[in-house]
Tab-separated table of C-alpha atoms in Angstrom:
chain	number	residue	atom	x	y	z
P	1	UNK	CA	73.037	-38.229	20.023
P	2	UNK	CA	70.120	-38.609	17.615
P	3	UNK	CA	69.479	-36.048	14.911
P	4	UNK	CA	67.662	-35.985	11.625
P	5	UNK	CA	69.095	-35.148	8.228
P	6	UNK	CA	65.967	-33.217	7.178
P	7	UNK	CA	65.631	-35.402	4.110
P	8	UNK	CA	63.245	-38.044	2.808
P	9	UNK	CA	63.953	-41.637	3.963
P	10	UNK	CA	61.780	-42.943	1.123
P	11	UNK	CA	64.020	-41.479	-1.565
P	12	UNK	CA	67.569	-41.423	-0.117
P	13	UNK	CA	70.023	-44.140	0.823
P	14	UNK	CA	72.355	-43.941	3.799
P	15	UNK	CA	75.298	-44.095	1.353
P	16	UNK	CA	73.978	-41.080	-0.577
P	17	UNK	CA	73.436	-39.059	2.595
P	18	UNK	CA	76.897	-39.971	3.939
P	19	UNK	CA	78.502	-38.863	0.679
P	20	UNK	CA	76.552	-35.594	0.764
P	21	UNK	CA	77.640	-34.969	4.363
P	22	UNK	CA	81.280	-35.533	3.492
P	23	UNK	CA	80.913	-33.265	0.456
P	24	UNK	CA	79.533	-30.579	2.774
P	25	UNK	CA	82.431	-31.054	5.216
P	26	UNK	CA	80.157	-32.655	7.828
P	27	UNK	CA	80.361	-35.977	9.620
P	28	UNK	CA	78.784	-38.228	12.200
P	29	UNK	CA	79.321	-41.755	13.379
P	30	UNK	CA	76.371	-43.449	11.731
P	31	UNK	CA	73.868	-42.600	9.021
P	32	UNK	CA	70.750	-44.741	9.373
P	33	UNK	CA	67.660	-45.016	7.223
P	34	UNK	CA	64.911	-46.273	9.579
P	35	UNK	CA	62.665	-47.131	6.635
P	36	UNK	CA	65.129	-49.564	4.994
P	37	UNK	CA	67.555	-50.344	7.830
P	38	UNK	CA	70.562	-49.320	5.730
P	39	UNK	CA	73.345	-48.069	7.989
P	40	UNK	CA	76.680	-46.492	7.088
P	41	UNK	CA	79.435	-45.982	9.639
P	42	UNK	CA	81.384	-42.803	8.906
P	43	UNK	CA	83.582	-42.637	12.034
P	44	UNK	CA	84.606	-45.092	14.753
P	45	UNK	CA	82.973	-44.458	18.145
P	46	UNK	CA	86.339	-43.369	19.549
P	47	UNK	CA	86.729	-40.487	17.064
P	48	UNK	CA	84.831	-37.311	17.973
P	49	UNK	CA	82.613	-35.682	15.359
P	50	UNK	CA	83.910	-32.272	16.378
P	51	UNK	CA	81.860	-29.208	15.538
P	52	UNK	CA	78.700	-31.163	14.705
P	53	UNK	CA	76.547	-30.353	17.756
P	54	UNK	CA	77.248	-26.815	18.916
P	55	UNK	CA	78.689	-23.821	17.113
P	56	UNK	CA	80.334	-22.270	20.174
P	57	UNK	CA	82.630	-23.619	22.877
P	58	UNK	CA	82.523	-26.043	24.510
P	59	UNK	CA	82.350	-28.508	21.656
P	60	UNK	CA	79.801	-30.973	23.038
P	61	UNK	CA	80.685	-33.582	20.399
P	62	UNK	CA	84.091	-33.955	22.077
P	63	UNK	CA	82.777	-34.529	25.605
P	64	UNK	CA	82.482	-37.797	27.488
P	65	UNK	CA	84.078	-41.181	26.986
P	66	UNK	CA	82.118	-41.516	23.735
P	67	UNK	CA	79.700	-39.117	22.091
P	68	UNK	CA	78.172	-40.966	19.164
P	69	UNK	CA	76.229	-38.980	16.571
P	70	UNK	CA	73.559	-40.926	14.714
P	71	UNK	CA	72.178	-39.091	11.701
P	72	UNK	CA	68.731	-40.496	11.001
P	73	UNK	CA	67.396	-39.961	7.504
P	74	UNK	CA	64.138	-38.220	8.256
P	75	UNK	CA	62.442	-34.964	9.171
P	76	UNK	CA	62.185	-33.245	12.555
P	77	UNK	CA	58.531	-32.392	11.854
P	78	UNK	CA	57.670	-36.096	11.258
P	79	UNK	CA	59.074	-38.230	14.114
P	80	UNK	CA	61.142	-41.096	12.730
P	81	UNK	CA	59.907	-43.288	15.584
P	82	UNK	CA	56.594	-43.406	13.683
P	83	UNK	CA	58.427	-45.411	10.975
P	84	UNK	CA	59.180	-49.175	11.169
P	85	UNK	CA	62.725	-48.642	12.671
P	86	UNK	CA	64.272	-51.361	10.505
P	87	UNK	CA	67.523	-52.886	11.757
P	88	UNK	CA	67.641	-50.742	14.893
P	89	UNK	CA	68.801	-53.688	17.051
P	90	UNK	CA	72.390	-53.752	15.677
P	91	UNK	CA	72.722	-50.008	16.343
P	92	UNK	CA	71.461	-50.311	19.917
P	93	UNK	CA	73.686	-53.364	20.504
P	94	UNK	CA	76.668	-51.391	19.247
P	95	UNK	CA	75.816	-48.499	21.589
P	96	UNK	CA	75.328	-50.994	24.445
P	97	UNK	CA	78.820	-52.338	23.783
P	98	UNK	CA	80.158	-48.799	24.363
P	99	UNK	CA	78.183	-48.722	27.622
P	100	UNK	CA	75.876	-45.933	26.488
P	101	UNK	CA	73.054	-46.252	29.046
P	102	UNK	CA	69.613	-46.947	27.589
P	103	UNK	CA	68.020	-43.919	29.156
P	104	UNK	CA	66.881	-40.554	27.852
P	105	UNK	CA	67.722	-38.219	30.780
P	106	UNK	CA	66.181	-35.086	29.263
P	107	UNK	CA	62.837	-36.752	28.531
P	108	UNK	CA	61.240	-36.778	25.095
P	109	UNK	CA	62.748	-34.201	22.724
P	110	UNK	CA	60.606	-31.151	21.982
P	111	UNK	CA	58.677	-30.900	18.734
P	112	UNK	CA	60.643	-27.863	17.608
P	113	UNK	CA	57.784	-25.587	18.602
P	114	UNK	CA	58.582	-25.983	22.300
P	115	UNK	CA	61.261	-24.024	24.136
P	116	UNK	CA	64.540	-25.877	24.784
P	117	UNK	CA	65.563	-26.908	28.290
P	118	UNK	CA	67.033	-24.094	30.424
P	119	UNK	CA	70.827	-24.193	30.196
P	120	UNK	CA	71.393	-25.069	33.893
P	121	UNK	CA	68.895	-27.939	33.641
P	122	UNK	CA	70.318	-29.257	30.364
P	123	UNK	CA	73.899	-29.176	31.726
P	124	UNK	CA	72.921	-31.456	34.634
P	125	UNK	CA	71.003	-33.808	32.357
P	126	UNK	CA	73.830	-33.875	29.794
P	127	UNK	CA	76.313	-34.899	32.502
P	128	UNK	CA	74.252	-38.025	33.290
P	129	UNK	CA	74.965	-39.614	29.918
P	130	UNK	CA	72.605	-41.633	27.786
P	131	UNK	CA	70.595	-40.826	24.681
P	132	UNK	CA	69.687	-37.270	23.661
P	133	UNK	CA	68.168	-35.479	20.740
P	134	UNK	CA	70.271	-32.760	19.110
P	135	UNK	CA	67.741	-30.207	20.381
P	136	UNK	CA	68.612	-31.252	23.953
P	137	UNK	CA	72.361	-30.612	23.726
P	138	UNK	CA	73.354	-27.669	25.943
P	139	UNK	CA	74.108	-24.711	23.675
P	140	UNK	CA	72.694	-26.305	20.507
P	141	UNK	CA	70.332	-24.320	18.310
P	142	UNK	CA	68.573	-27.286	16.723
P	143	UNK	CA	65.053	-28.637	16.423
P	144	UNK	CA	66.138	-32.139	15.336
P	145	UNK	CA	65.209	-34.900	15.842
P	146	UNK	CA	61.772	-33.516	16.688
P	147	UNK	CA	59.247	-35.201	18.964
P	148	UNK	CA	60.537	-38.770	18.730
P	149	UNK	CA	59.384	-41.403	21.240
P	150	UNK	CA	62.388	-42.441	23.381
P	151	UNK	CA	60.528	-45.455	24.768
P	152	UNK	CA	59.920	-46.852	21.288
P	153	UNK	CA	63.474	-46.107	20.190
P	154	UNK	CA	65.199	-47.689	23.202
P	155	UNK	CA	62.804	-50.579	23.903
P	156	UNK	CA	64.436	-53.018	21.496
P	157	UNK	CA	65.711	-56.277	23.015
P	158	UNK	CA	69.208	-56.243	24.461
P	159	UNK	CA	71.624	-59.019	23.480
P	160	UNK	CA	73.422	-60.802	26.351
P	161	UNK	CA	76.957	-59.973	25.122
P	162	UNK	CA	76.849	-57.225	22.492
P	163	UNK	CA	79.832	-57.007	20.151
P	164	UNK	CA	81.861	-53.826	19.743
P	165	UNK	CA	81.761	-53.990	15.959
P	166	UNK	CA	78.643	-52.722	14.229
P	167	UNK	CA	77.129	-55.203	11.831
P	168	UNK	CA	76.310	-52.951	8.919
P	169	UNK	CA	77.050	-52.458	5.236
P	170	UNK	CA	80.673	-51.789	4.409
P	171	UNK	CA	81.817	-48.359	5.628
P	172	UNK	CA	82.638	-45.618	3.210
P	173	UNK	CA	86.276	-45.300	2.172
P	174	UNK	CA	88.482	-43.341	4.591
P	175	UNK	CA	88.137	-39.584	4.614
P	176	UNK	CA	91.267	-37.690	3.638
P	177	UNK	CA	92.101	-34.023	3.837
P	178	UNK	CA	92.974	-32.547	0.472
P	179	UNK	CA	95.433	-29.714	-0.054
P	180	UNK	CA	92.484	-27.287	0.054
P	181	UNK	CA	91.654	-28.493	3.599
P	182	UNK	CA	88.395	-30.164	2.518
P	183	UNK	CA	87.557	-33.739	3.530
P	184	UNK	CA	87.268	-36.202	0.641
P	185	UNK	CA	86.757	-39.946	0.412
P	186	UNK	CA	89.885	-41.830	-0.558
P	187	UNK	CA	89.423	-43.020	-4.096
P	188	UNK	CA	85.989	-41.391	-4.440
P	189	UNK	CA	84.743	-40.767	-7.924
P	190	UNK	CA	83.301	-37.309	-8.423
P	191	UNK	CA	80.170	-36.657	-10.387
């Protein structure tokens, strides 16, 4: 699942965005800056990012063998596939290792000005598995990631035997639940 953070990839690091997401009580599996290639893994692929895709039941982030949410630092009105896509290969290799098919069943995501897929159509497409934009998730009310080019995003070379571990900068410290129910990084310094 590809979605944009609605922030500037030229001025924010993946670490900064991941910390902001945690501070806001949000999550995802990866935060990726396509301009620099910096990637931060927030959750393992086997942990669902519950509540991050749809507000109502069913929780689409908890469906399927894996449902990986990749938060791309960028804007939905400026397709991130127009950027250099630095260090995309390790992300695609990691997704390959989880047997996420390199297909975009729903076609190119809408620009945000187009109407979303009809629910019956999007349900069938969603069941096929593969890559989707947040705007293509059945029941989602999102315009992200905007009109990205699936062919450009998924056309990177495939390694013969992709590893299951993502080669990326060190992950953020574990997230803990505080007494107030909020998620916090273990050992994080506030300020």
